[in-house]
Tab-separated table of C-alpha atoms in Angstrom:
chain	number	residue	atom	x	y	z
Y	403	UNK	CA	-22.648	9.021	17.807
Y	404	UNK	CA	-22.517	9.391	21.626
Y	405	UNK	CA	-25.217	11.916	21.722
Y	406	UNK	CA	-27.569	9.486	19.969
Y	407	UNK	CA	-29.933	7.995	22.177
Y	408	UNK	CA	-31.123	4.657	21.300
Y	409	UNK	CA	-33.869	2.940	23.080
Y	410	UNK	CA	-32.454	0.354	25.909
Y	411	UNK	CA	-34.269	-2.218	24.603
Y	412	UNK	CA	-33.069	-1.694	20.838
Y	413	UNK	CA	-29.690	-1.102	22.123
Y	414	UNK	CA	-29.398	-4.033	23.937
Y	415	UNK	CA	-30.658	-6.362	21.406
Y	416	UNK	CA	-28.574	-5.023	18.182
Y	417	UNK	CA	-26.010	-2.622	19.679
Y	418	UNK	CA	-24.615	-4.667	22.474
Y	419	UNK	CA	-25.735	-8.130	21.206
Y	420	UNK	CA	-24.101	-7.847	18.048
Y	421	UNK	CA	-20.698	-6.735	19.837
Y	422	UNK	CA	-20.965	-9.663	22.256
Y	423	UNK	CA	-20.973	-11.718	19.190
Y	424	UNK	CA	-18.107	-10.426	17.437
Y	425	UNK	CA	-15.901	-10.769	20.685
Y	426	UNK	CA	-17.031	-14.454	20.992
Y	427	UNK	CA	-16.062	-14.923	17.350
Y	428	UNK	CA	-19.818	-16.120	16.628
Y	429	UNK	CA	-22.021	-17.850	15.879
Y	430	UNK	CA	-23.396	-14.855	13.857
Y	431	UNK	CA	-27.042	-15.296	13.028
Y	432	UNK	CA	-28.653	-14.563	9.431
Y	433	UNK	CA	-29.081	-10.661	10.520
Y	434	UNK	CA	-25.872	-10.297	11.409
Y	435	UNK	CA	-24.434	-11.985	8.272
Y	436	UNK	CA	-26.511	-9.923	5.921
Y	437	UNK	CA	-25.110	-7.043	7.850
Y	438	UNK	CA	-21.529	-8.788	7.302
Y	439	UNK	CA	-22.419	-8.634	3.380
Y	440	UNK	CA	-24.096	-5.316	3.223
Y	441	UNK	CA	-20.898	-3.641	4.941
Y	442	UNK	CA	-17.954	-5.755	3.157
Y	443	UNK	CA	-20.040	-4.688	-0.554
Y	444	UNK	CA	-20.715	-1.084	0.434
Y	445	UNK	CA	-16.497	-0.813	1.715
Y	446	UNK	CA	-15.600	-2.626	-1.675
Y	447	UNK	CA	-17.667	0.337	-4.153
Y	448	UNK	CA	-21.352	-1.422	-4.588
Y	449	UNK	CA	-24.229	-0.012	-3.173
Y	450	UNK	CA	-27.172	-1.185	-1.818
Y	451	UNK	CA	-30.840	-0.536	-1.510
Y	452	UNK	CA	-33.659	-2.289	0.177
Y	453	UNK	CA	-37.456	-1.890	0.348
Y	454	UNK	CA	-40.434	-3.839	1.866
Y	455	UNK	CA	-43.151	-3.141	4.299
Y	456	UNK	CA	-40.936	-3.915	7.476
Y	457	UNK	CA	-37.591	-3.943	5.872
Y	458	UNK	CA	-35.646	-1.020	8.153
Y	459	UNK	CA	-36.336	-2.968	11.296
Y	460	UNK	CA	-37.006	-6.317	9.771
Y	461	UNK	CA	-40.651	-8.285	9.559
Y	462	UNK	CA	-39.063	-10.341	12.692
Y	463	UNK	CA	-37.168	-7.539	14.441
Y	464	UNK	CA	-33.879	-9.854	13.394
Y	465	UNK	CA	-32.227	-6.700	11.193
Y	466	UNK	CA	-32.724	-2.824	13.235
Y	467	UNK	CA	-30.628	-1.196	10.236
Y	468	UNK	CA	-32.292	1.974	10.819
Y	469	UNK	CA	-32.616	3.421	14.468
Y	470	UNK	CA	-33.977	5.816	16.057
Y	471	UNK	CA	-33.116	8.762	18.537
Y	472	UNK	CA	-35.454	8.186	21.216
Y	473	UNK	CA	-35.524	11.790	22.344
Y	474	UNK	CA	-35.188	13.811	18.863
Y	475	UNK	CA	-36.761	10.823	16.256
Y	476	UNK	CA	-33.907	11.805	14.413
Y	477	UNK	CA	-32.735	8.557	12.147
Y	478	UNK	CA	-29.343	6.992	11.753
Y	479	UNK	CA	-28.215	3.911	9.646
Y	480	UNK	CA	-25.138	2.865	11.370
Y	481	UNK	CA	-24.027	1.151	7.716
Y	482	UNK	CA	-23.664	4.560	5.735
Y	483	UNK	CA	-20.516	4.998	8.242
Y	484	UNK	CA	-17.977	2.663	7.889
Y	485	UNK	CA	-15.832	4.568	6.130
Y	486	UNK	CA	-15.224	7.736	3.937
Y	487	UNK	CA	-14.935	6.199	0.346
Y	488	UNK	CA	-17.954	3.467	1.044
Y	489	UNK	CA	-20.722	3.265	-1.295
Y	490	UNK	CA	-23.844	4.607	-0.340
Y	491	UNK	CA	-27.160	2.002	0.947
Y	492	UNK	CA	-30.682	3.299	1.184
Y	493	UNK	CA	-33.405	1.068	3.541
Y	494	UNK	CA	-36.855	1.839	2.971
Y	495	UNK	CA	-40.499	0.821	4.869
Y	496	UNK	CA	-42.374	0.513	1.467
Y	497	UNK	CA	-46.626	0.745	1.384
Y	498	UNK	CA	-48.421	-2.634	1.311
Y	499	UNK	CA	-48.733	-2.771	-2.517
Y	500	UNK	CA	-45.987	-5.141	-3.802
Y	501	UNK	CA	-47.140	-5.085	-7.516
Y	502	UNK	CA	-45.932	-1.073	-7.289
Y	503	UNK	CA	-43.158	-1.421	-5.360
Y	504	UNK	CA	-41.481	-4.379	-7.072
Y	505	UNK	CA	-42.274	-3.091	-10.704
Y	506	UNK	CA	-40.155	0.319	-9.235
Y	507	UNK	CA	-37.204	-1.462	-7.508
Y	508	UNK	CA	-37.012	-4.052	-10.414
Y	509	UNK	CA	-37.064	-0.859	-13.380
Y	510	UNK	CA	-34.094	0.613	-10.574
Y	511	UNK	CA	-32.284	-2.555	-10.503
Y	512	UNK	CA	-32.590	-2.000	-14.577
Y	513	UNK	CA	-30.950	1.652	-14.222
Y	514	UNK	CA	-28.195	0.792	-11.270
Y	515	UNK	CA	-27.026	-2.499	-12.000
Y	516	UNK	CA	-24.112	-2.492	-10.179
Y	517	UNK	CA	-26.444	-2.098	-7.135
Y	518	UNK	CA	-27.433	-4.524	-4.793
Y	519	UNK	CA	-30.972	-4.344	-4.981
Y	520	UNK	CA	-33.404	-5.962	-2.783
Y	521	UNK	CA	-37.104	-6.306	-2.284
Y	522	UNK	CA	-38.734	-7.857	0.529
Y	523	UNK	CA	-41.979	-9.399	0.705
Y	524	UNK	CA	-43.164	-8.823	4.503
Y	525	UNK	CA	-44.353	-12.617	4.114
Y	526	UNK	CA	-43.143	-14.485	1.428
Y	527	UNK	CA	-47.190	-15.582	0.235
Y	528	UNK	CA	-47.280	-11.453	-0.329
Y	529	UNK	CA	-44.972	-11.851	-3.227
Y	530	UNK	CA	-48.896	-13.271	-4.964
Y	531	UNK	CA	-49.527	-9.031	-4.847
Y	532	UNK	CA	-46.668	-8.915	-7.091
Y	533	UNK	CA	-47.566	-11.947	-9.664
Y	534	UNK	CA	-47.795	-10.152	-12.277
Y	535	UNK	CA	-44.504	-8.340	-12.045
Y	536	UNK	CA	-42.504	-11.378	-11.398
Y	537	UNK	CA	-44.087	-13.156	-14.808
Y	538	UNK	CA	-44.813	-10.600	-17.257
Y	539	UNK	CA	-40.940	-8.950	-16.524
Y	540	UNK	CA	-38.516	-10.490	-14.077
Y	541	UNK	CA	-38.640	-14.222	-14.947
Y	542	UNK	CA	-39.125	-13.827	-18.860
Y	543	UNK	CA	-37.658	-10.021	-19.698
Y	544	UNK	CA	-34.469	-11.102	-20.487
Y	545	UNK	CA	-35.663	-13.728	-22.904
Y	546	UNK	CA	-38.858	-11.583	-24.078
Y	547	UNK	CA	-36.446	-7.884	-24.539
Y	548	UNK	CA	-32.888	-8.663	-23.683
Y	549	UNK	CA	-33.271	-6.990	-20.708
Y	550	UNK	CA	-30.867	-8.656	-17.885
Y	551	UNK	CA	-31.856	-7.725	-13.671
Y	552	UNK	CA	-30.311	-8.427	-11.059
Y	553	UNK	CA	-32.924	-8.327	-8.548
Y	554	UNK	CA	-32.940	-9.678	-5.107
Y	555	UNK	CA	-36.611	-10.976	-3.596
Y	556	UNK	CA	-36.417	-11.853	-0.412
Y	557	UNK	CA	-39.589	-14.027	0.575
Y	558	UNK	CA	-39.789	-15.001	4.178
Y	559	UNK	CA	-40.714	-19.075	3.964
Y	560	UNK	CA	-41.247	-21.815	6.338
Y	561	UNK	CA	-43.775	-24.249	7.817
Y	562	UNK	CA	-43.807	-23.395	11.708
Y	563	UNK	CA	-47.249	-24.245	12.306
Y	564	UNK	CA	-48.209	-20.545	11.304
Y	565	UNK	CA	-51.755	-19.513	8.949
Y	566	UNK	CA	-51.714	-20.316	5.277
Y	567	UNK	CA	-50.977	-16.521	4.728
Y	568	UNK	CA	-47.729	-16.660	7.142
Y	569	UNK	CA	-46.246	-20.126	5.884
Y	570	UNK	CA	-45.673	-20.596	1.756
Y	571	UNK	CA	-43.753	-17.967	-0.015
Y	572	UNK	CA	-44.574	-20.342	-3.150
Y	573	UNK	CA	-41.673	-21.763	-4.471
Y	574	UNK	CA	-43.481	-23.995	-7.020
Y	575	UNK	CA	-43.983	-21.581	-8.620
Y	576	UNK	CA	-40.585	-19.605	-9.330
Y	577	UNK	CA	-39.459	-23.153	-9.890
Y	578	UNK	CA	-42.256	-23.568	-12.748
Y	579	UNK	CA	-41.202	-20.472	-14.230
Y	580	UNK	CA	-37.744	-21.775	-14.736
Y	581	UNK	CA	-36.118	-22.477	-17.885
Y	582	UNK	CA	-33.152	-20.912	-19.673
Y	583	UNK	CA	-31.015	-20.116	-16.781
Y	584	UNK	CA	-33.324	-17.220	-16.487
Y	585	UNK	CA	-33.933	-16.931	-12.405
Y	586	UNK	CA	-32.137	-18.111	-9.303
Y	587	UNK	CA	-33.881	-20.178	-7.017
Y	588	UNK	CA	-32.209	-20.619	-3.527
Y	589	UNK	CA	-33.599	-22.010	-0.146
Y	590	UNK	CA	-30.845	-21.633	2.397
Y	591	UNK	CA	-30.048	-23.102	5.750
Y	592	UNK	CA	-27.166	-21.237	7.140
Y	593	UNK	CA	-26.095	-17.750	7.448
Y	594	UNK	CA	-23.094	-17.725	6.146
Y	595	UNK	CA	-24.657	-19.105	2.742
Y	596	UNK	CA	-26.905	-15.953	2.597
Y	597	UNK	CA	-23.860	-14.204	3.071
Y	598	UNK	CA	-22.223	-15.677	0.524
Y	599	UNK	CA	-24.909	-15.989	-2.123
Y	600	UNK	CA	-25.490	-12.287	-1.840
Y	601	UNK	CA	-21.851	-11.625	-2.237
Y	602	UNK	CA	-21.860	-13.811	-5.422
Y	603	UNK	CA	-24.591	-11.895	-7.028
Y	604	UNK	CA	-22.371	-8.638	-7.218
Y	605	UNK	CA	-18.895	-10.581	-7.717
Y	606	UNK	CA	-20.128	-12.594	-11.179
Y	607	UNK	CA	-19.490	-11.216	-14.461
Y	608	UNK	CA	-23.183	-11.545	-15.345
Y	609	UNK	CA	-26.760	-10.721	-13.581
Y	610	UNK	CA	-29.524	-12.814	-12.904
Y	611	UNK	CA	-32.499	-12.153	-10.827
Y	612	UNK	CA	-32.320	-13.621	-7.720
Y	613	UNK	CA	-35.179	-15.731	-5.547
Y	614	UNK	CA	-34.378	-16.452	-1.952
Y	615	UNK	CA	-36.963	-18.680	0.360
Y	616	UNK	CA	-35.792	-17.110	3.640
Y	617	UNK	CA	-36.195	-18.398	7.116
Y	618	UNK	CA	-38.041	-17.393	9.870
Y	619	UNK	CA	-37.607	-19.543	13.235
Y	620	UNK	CA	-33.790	-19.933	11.870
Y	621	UNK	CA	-33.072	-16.128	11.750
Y	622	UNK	CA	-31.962	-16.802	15.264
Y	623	UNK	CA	-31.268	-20.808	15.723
Y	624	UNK	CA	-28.042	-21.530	16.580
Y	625	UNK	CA	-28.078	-24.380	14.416
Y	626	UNK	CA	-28.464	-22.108	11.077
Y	627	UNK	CA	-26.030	-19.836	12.332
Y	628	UNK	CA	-22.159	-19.748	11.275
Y	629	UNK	CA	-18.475	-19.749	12.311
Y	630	UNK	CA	-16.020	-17.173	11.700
Y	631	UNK	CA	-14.722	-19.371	9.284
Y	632	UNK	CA	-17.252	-19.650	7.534
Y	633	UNK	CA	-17.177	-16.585	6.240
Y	634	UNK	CA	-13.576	-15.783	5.921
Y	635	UNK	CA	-13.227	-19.006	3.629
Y	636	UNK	CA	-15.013	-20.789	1.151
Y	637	UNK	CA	-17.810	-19.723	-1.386
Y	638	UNK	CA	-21.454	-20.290	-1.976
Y	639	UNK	CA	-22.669	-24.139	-2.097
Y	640	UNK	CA	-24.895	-24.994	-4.404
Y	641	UNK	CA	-25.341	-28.356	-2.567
Y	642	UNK	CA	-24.029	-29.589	1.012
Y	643	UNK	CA	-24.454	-32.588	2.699
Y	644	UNK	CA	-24.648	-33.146	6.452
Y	645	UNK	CA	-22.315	-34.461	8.981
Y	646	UNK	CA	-21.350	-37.997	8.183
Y	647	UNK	CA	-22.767	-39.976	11.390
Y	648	UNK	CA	-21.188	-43.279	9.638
Y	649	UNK	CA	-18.375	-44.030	6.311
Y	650	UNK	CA	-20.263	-43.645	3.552
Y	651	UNK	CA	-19.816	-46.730	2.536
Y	652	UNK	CA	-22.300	-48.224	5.495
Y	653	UNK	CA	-25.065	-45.653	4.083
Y	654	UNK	CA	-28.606	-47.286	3.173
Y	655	UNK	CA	-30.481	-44.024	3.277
Y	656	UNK	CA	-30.016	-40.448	1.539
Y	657	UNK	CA	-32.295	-38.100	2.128
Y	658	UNK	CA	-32.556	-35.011	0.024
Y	659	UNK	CA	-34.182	-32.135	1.045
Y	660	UNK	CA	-34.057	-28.030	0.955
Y	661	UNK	CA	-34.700	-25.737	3.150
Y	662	UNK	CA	-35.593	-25.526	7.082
Y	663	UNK	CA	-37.136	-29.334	6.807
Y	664	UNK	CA	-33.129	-29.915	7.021
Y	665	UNK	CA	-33.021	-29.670	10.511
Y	666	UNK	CA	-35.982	-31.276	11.713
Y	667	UNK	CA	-34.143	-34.096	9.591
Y	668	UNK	CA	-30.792	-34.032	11.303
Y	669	UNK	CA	-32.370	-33.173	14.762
Y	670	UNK	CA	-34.670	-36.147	14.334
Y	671	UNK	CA	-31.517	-38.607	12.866
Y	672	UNK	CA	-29.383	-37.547	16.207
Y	673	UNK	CA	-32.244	-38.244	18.762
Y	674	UNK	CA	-32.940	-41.532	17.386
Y	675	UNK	CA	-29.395	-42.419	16.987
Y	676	UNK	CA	-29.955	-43.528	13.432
Y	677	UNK	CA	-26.415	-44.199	11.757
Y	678	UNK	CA	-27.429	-45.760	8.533
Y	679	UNK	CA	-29.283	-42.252	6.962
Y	680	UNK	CA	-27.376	-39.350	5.134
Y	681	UNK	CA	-29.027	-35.836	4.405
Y	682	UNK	CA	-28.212	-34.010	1.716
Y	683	UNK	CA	-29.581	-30.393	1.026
Y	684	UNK	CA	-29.897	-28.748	-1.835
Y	685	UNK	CA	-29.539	-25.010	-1.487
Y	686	UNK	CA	-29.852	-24.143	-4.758
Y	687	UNK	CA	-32.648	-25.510	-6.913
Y	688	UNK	CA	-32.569	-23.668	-9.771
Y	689	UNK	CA	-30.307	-23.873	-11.907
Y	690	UNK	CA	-29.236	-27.035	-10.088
Y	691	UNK	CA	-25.996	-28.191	-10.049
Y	692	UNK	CA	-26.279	-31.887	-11.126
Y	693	UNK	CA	-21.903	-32.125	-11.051
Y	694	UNK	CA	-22.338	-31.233	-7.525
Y	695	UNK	CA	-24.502	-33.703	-6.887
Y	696	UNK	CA	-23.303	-36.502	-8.188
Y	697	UNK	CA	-20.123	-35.488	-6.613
Y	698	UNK	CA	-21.582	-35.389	-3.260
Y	699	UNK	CA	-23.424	-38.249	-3.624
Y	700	UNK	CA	-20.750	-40.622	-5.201
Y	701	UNK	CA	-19.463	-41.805	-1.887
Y	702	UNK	CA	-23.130	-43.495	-0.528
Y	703	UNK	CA	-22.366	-46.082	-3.741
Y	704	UNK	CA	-24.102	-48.601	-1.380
Y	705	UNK	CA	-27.270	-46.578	-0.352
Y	706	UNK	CA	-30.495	-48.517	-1.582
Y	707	UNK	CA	-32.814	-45.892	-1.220
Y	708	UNK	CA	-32.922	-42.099	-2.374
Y	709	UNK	CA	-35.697	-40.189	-0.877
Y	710	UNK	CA	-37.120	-36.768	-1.473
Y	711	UNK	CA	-38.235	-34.871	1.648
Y	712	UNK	CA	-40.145	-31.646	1.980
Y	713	UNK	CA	-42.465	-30.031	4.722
Y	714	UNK	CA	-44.883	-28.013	2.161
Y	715	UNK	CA	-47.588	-29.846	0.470
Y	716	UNK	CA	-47.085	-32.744	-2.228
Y	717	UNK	CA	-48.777	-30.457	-5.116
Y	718	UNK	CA	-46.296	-27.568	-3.793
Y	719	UNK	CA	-42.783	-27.171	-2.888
Y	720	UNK	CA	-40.127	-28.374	-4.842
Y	721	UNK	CA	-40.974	-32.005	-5.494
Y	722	UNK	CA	-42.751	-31.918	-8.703
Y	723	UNK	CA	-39.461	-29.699	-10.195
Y	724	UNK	CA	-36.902	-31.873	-8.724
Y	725	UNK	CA	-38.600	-35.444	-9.113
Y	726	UNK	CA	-37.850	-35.856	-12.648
Y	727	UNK	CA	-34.584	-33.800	-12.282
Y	728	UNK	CA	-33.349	-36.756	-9.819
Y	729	UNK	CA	-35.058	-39.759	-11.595
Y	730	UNK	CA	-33.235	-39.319	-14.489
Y	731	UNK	CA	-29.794	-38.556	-12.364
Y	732	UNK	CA	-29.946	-41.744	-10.087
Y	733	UNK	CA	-31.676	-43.860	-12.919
Y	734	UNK	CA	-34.224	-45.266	-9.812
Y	735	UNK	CA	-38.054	-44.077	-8.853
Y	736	UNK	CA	-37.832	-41.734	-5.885
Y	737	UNK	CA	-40.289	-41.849	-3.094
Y	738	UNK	CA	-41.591	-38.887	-1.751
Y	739	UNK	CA	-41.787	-38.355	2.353
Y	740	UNK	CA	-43.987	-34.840	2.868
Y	741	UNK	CA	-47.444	-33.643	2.967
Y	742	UNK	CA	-50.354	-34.945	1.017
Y	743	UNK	CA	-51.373	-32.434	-1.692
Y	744	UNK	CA	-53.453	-29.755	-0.448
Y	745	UNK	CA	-55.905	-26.886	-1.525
Y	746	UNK	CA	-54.181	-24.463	1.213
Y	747	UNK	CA	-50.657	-24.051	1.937
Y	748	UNK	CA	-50.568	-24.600	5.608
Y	749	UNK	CA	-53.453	-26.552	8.091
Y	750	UNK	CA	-53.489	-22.869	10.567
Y	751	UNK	CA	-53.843	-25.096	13.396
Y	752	UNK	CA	-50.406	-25.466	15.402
Y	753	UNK	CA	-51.203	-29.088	16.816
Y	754	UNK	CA	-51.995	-30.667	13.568
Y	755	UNK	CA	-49.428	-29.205	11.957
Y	756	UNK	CA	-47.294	-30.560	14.300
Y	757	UNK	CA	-48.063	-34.236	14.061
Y	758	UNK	CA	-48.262	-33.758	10.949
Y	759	UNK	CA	-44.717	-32.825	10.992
Y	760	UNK	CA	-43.863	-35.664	13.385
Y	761	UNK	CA	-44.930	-37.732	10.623
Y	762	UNK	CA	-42.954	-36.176	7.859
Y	763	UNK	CA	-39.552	-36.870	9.472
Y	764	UNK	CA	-40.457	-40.171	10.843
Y	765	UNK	CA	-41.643	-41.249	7.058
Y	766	UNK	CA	-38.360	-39.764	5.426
Y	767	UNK	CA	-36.300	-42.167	7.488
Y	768	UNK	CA	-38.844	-45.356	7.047
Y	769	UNK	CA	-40.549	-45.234	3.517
């Protein structure tokens, strides 16, 4: 409203950031395109609700969907006015005590469940205040009671050389507790696949409860964030594969990966100028799409080596889910470039963790 007075700062970094974006066409970064799928659901009849400790401004200040009048305190959520028939959304700063908050927004994704409903872990290691939610009801209710949720958990996740607290959002074990195409388990790397994915979940015929590892450093990297086009075309990919650098057909290398590690990859293929390595990225894990796989790996007939590549530690992660998965698909042992196992997620010390790093990339592309 022009009588609403928004902070300078605020309304320089959503208001007239977000508009300088749109005019440019993009690249729109992952809190614009969750805005992108809030708005295009709540103008198409579904509403939405979100809660977590941060969630109205967003852990990482990436999201501002509440603001504030700086001279009244008076709130406004510029999404609840895009137009006059639009579903309603609600955004909510929950109290630090996941296991009560999640048990309430999973029994109201129970009630509403043709509402977008999404929970939001601060961190994605807080989701372990919440343990016993996500086992005793949204992994195994629908097997245990017949009780289908669509759910949304939204678990911040990424090794940046952060404390053990800050880094692991645990996505061992979601991918433990999968089995009977009970859960999703995503770990995405560009925008417009949140956007998309979050679309899906209110466009399919059936619910599922949904896990996403999301970023941190990417909320703003160019890198992870998307085209126009992107958007405007296309669907959610299960599985994607980089940039060919080479024809497939001169390909020694694939590397398979998930998650924010794929960049560090690519980044690391480009400054070395390596030509003989593909990366493939798998941003769904559970269930995984082994059709999609082989498609996308059909064309690197030649490659001699398949290796599995992750940044969290050996005992965590996704490697002891997927290993057997992709033995059994490429008929060959896979070796595994990462981490050594580890009694904490993350070292807390930002120099070791990033040789440590260093050494992750450079073993992916050598082992």
């Amino acid at each position: 409203p022009d009588d609403f007075n928004v902070l300078p700062k605020v309304k320089r970094i959503t208001v007239d950031r977000q508009r300088e974006v749109y005019e440019a066409g993009g690249p729109y970064d992952w809190g614009f395109a969750e805005a992108l799928a809030f708005g295009s659901l709540l103008l198409e009849g579904v509403p939405v609700r979100l809660s977590g400790q941060d969630s109205r401004r967003g852990t990482f200040s990436q999201r501002h969907s509440v603001l504030y009048d700086a001279k009244t305190g008076h709130p406004y959520l510029p999404l609840l006015h895009l137009g006059p028939n639009q579903a309603r959304i609600c955004a909510y700063n929950s109290l630090l005590s996941e296991a009560a908050v999640l048990a309430f927004d999973y029994g109201y994704s129970l009630d509403y469940p043709n509402m977008l409903c999404l929970w939001e872990a601060q961190f994605g290691d807080f989701a372990n205040g919440a343990q016993t939610v996500i086992d005793q009801f949204i992994v195994s209710a629908e097997s245990k009671w017949q009780r289908p949720s669509g759910i949304v958990l939204l678990l911040p996740h990424g090794y940046e050389g952060q404390g053990p607290e800050h880094s692991s959002a645990r996505l061992e074990r979601f991918l433990q507790a999968c089995a009977e195409d009970n859960i999703q388990v995503c770990n995405l790397t560009t925008s417009a696949q949140y956007f998309h994915v979050l679309r899906r979940q209110m466009k399919r015929d059936f619910i599922k409860p949904l896990i996403i590892m999301t970023p941190k450093s990417l909320l703003r990297s160019e890198q992870a964030s998307s085209r126009t086009e992107d958007f405007t075309t296309g669907s959610f990919a299960e599985i994607l594969a980089a940039p060919e650098v080479a024809p497939p057909d001169e390909i020694e290398r694939v590397i398979l990966c998930s998650g924010k590690v794929y960049y560090d990859l690519l980044n690391h293929r480009a400054a070395e100028k390596i030509t003989t390595a593909a990366i493939v990225r798998m941003e769904q894990l559970y269930p995984l799409a082994e059709e999609k796989l082989r498609a996308v790996l059909e064309p690197f007939s030649r490659a001699q080596k398949f290796v599995w590549c992750q940044e969290e530690s050996q005992n965590m992660g996704a490697w002891t889910y997927i290993e057997p998965r992709l033995r059994k698909l490429l008929g060959q042992e896979i070796p595994y470039a990462g981490r050594n196992a580890s009694a904490s997620p993350a070292v807390g010390a930002l120099a070791v963790h990033k040789r440590e790093q260093a050494c992750v990339i450079a073993e992916a592309f050598s082992i």
